[in-house]
PDB file of C-alpha atoms in Angstrom:
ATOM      1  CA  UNK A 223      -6.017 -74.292-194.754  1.00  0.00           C
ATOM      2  CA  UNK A 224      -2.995 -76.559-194.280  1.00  0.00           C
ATOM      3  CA  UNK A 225      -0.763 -76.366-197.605  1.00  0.00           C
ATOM      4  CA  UNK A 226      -0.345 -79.827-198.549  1.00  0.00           C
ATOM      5  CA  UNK A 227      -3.137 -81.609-196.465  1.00  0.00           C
ATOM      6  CA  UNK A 228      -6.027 -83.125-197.539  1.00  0.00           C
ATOM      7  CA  UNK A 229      -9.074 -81.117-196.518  1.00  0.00           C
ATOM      8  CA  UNK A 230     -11.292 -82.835-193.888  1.00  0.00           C
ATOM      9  CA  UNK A 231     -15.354 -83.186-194.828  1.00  0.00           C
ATOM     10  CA  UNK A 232     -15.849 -80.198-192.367  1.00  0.00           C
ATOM     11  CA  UNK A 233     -13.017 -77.995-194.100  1.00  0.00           C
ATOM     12  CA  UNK A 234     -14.222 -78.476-197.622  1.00  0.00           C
ATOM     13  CA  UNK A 235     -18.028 -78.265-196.907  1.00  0.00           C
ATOM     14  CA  UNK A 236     -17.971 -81.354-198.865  1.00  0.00           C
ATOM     15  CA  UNK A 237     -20.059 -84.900-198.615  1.00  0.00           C
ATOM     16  CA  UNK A 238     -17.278 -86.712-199.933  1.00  0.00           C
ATOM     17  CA  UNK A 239     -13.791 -87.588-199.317  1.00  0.00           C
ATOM     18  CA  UNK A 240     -12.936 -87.479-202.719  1.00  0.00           C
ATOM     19  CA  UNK A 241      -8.596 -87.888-202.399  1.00  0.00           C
ATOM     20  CA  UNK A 242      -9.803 -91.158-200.435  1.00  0.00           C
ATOM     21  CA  UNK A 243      -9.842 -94.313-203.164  1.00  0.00           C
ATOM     22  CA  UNK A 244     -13.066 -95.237-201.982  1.00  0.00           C
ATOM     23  CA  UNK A 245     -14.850 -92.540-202.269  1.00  0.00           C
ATOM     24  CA  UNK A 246     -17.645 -92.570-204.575  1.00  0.00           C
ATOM     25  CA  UNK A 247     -16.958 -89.216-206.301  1.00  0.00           C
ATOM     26  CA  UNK A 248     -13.576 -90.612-207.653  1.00  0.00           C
ATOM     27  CA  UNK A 249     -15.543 -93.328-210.079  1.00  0.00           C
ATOM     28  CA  UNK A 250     -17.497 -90.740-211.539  1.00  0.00           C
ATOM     29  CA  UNK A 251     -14.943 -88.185-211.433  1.00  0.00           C
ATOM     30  CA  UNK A 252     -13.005 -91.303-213.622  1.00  0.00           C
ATOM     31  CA  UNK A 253     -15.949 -91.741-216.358  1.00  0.00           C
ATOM     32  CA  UNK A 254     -16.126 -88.100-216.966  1.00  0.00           C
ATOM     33  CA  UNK A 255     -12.891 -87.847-217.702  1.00  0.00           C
ATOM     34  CA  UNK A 256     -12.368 -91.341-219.063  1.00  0.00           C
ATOM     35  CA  UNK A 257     -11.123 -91.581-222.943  1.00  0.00           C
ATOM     36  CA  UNK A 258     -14.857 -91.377-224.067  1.00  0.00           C
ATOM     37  CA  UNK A 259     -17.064 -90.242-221.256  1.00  0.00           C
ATOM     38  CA  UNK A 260     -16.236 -86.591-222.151  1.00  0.00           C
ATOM     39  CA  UNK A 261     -16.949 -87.013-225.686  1.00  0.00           C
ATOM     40  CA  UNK A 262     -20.337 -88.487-224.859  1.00  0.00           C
ATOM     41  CA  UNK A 263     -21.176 -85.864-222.451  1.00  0.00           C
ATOM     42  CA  UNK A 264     -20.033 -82.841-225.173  1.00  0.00           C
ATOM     43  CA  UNK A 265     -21.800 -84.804-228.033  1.00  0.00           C
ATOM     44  CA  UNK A 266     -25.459 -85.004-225.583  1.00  0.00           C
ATOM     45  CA  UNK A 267     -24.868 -81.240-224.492  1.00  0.00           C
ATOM     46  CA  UNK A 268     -27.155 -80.028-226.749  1.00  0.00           C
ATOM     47  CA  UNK A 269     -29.533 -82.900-228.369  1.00  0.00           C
ATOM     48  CA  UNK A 270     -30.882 -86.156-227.206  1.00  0.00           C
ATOM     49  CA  UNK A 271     -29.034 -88.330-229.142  1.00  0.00           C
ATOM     50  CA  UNK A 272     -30.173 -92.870-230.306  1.00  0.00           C
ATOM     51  CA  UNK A 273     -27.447 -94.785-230.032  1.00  0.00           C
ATOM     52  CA  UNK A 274     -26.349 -94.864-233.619  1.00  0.00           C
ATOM     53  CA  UNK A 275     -26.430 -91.460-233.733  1.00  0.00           C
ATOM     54  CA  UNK A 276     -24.195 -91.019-230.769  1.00  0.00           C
ATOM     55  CA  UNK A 277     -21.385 -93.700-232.454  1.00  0.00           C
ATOM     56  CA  UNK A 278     -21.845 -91.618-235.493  1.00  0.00           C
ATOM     57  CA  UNK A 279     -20.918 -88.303-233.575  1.00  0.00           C
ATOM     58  CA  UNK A 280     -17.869 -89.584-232.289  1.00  0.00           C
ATOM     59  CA  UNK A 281     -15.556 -90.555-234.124  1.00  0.00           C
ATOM     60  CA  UNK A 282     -13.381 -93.862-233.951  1.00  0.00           C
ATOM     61  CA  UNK A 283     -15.466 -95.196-231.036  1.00  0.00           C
ATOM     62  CA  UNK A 284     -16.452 -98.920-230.950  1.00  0.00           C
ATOM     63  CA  UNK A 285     -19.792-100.003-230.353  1.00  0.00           C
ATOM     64  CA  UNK A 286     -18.663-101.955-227.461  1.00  0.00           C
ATOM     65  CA  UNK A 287     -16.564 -98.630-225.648  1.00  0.00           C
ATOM     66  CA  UNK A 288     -19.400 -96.706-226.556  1.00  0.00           C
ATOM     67  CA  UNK A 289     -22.107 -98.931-224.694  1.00  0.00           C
ATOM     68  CA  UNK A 290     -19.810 -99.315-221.935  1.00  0.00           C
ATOM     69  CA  UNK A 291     -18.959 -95.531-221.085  1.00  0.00           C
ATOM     70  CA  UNK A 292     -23.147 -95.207-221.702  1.00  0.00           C
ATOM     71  CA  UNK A 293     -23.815 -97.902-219.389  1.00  0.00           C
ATOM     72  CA  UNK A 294     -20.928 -96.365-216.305  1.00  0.00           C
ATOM     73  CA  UNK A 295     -22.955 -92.903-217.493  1.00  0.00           C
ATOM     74  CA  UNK A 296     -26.020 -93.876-216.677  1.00  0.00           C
ATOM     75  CA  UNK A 297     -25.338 -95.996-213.506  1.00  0.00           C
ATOM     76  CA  UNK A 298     -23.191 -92.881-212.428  1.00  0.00           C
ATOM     77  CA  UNK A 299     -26.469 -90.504-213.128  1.00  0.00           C
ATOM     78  CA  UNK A 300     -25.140 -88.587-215.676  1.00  0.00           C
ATOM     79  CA  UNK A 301     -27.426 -89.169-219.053  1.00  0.00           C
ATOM     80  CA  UNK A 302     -30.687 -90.984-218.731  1.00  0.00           C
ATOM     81  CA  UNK A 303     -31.688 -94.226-221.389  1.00  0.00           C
ATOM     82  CA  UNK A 304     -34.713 -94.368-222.788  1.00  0.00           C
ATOM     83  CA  UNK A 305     -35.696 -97.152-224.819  1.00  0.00           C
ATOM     84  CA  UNK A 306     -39.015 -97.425-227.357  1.00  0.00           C
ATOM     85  CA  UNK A 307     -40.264-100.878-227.599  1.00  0.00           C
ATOM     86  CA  UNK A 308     -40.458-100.945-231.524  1.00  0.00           C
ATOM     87  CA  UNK A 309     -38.680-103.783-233.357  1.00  0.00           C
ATOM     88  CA  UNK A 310     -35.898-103.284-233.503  1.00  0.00           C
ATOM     89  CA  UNK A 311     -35.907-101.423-230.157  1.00  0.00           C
ATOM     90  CA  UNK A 312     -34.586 -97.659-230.604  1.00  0.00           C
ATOM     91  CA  UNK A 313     -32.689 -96.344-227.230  1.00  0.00           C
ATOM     92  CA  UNK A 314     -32.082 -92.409-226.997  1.00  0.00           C
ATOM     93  CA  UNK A 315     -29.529 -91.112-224.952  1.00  0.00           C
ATOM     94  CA  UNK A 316     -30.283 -87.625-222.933  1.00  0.00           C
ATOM     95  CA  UNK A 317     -27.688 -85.609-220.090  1.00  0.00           C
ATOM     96  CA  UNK A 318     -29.876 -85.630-216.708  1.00  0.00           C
ATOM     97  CA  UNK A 319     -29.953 -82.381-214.825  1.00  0.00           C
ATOM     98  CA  UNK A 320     -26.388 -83.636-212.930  1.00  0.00           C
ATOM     99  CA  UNK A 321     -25.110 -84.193-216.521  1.00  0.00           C
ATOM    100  CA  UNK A 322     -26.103 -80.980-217.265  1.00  0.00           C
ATOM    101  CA  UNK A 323     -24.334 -79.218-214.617  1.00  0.00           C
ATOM    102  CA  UNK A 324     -21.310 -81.936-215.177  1.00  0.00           C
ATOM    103  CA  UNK A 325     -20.932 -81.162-218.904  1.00  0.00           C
ATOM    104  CA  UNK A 326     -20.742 -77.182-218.853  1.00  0.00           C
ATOM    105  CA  UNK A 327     -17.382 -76.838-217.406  1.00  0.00           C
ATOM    106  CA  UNK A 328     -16.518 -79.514-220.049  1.00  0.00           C
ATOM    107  CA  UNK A 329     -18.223 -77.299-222.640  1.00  0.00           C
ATOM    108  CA  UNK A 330     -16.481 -74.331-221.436  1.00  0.00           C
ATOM    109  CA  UNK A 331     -12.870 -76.145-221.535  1.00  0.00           C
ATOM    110  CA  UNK A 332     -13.768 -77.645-224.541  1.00  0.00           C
ATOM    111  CA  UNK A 333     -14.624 -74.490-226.364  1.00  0.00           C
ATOM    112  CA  UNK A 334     -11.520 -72.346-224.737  1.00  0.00           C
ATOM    113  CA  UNK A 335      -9.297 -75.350-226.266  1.00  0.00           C
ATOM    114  CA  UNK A 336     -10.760 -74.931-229.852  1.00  0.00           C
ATOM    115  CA  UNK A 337     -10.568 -71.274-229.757  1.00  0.00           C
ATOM    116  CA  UNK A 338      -6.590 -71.065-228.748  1.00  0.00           C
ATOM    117  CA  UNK A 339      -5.387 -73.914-231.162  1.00  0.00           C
ATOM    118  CA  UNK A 340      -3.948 -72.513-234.404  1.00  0.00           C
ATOM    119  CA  UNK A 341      -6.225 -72.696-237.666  1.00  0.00           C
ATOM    120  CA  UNK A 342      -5.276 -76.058-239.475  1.00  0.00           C
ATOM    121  CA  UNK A 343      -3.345 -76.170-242.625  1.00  0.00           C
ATOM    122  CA  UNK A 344      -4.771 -77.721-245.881  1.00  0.00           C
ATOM    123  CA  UNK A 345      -5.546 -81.205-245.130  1.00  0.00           C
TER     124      UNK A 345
END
């Protein structure tokens, strides 16, 4: 391998170009790791979540940010929508099987983070 050089498709064993800007992996690669796409995949890891109970979870999201990192989520593949037609409608949020796989390294980082910091202080 060439130190410095981007790896070709054949190198990496890869589909995707992904230092390339238009390379498909990049935009999900950028909602994972957006401000709130992380949050959202962490809060589904474990429950299928409605909507409300996903703003709930996470806290100091908008309704708007949070329906717009859902939407790029579920175009990207990531967590599936499923929506009851009651009145008013009720829409559950899952992680698909690539969310799954997606949201475990996230877990794992996420967990090594909380188990370095230092224990808080009296609030």
């Amino acid at each position: 391998m060439r130190e410095g050089a981007q790896l070709t498709q054949a190198e990496a064993g890869h589909r995707h170009e992904v230092f390339h800007t238009d390379c498909p992996a990049r935009d999900v690669v950028d909602h994972v790791t957006s401000r709130w796409g992380i949050w959202v995949l962490i809060s589904l890891r474990n429950n299928d979540l409605r909507f409300y109970e996903l703003r709930d979870s996470i806290q100091g999201i908008s309704e708007k940010m949070l329906a717009q990192t859902l939407r790029a989520l579920v175009q990207d593949g990531l967590v599936w929508r499923e929506v009851e037609p009651t009145s008013p409608p009720q829409v559950t949020y899952g992680l698909s099987d690539f969310g799954q796989d997606v949201s475990e390294p996230l877990t794992d980082l996420f967990n090594r983070i909380t188990q370095r910091l230092p224990p808080r202080g009296p609030a």
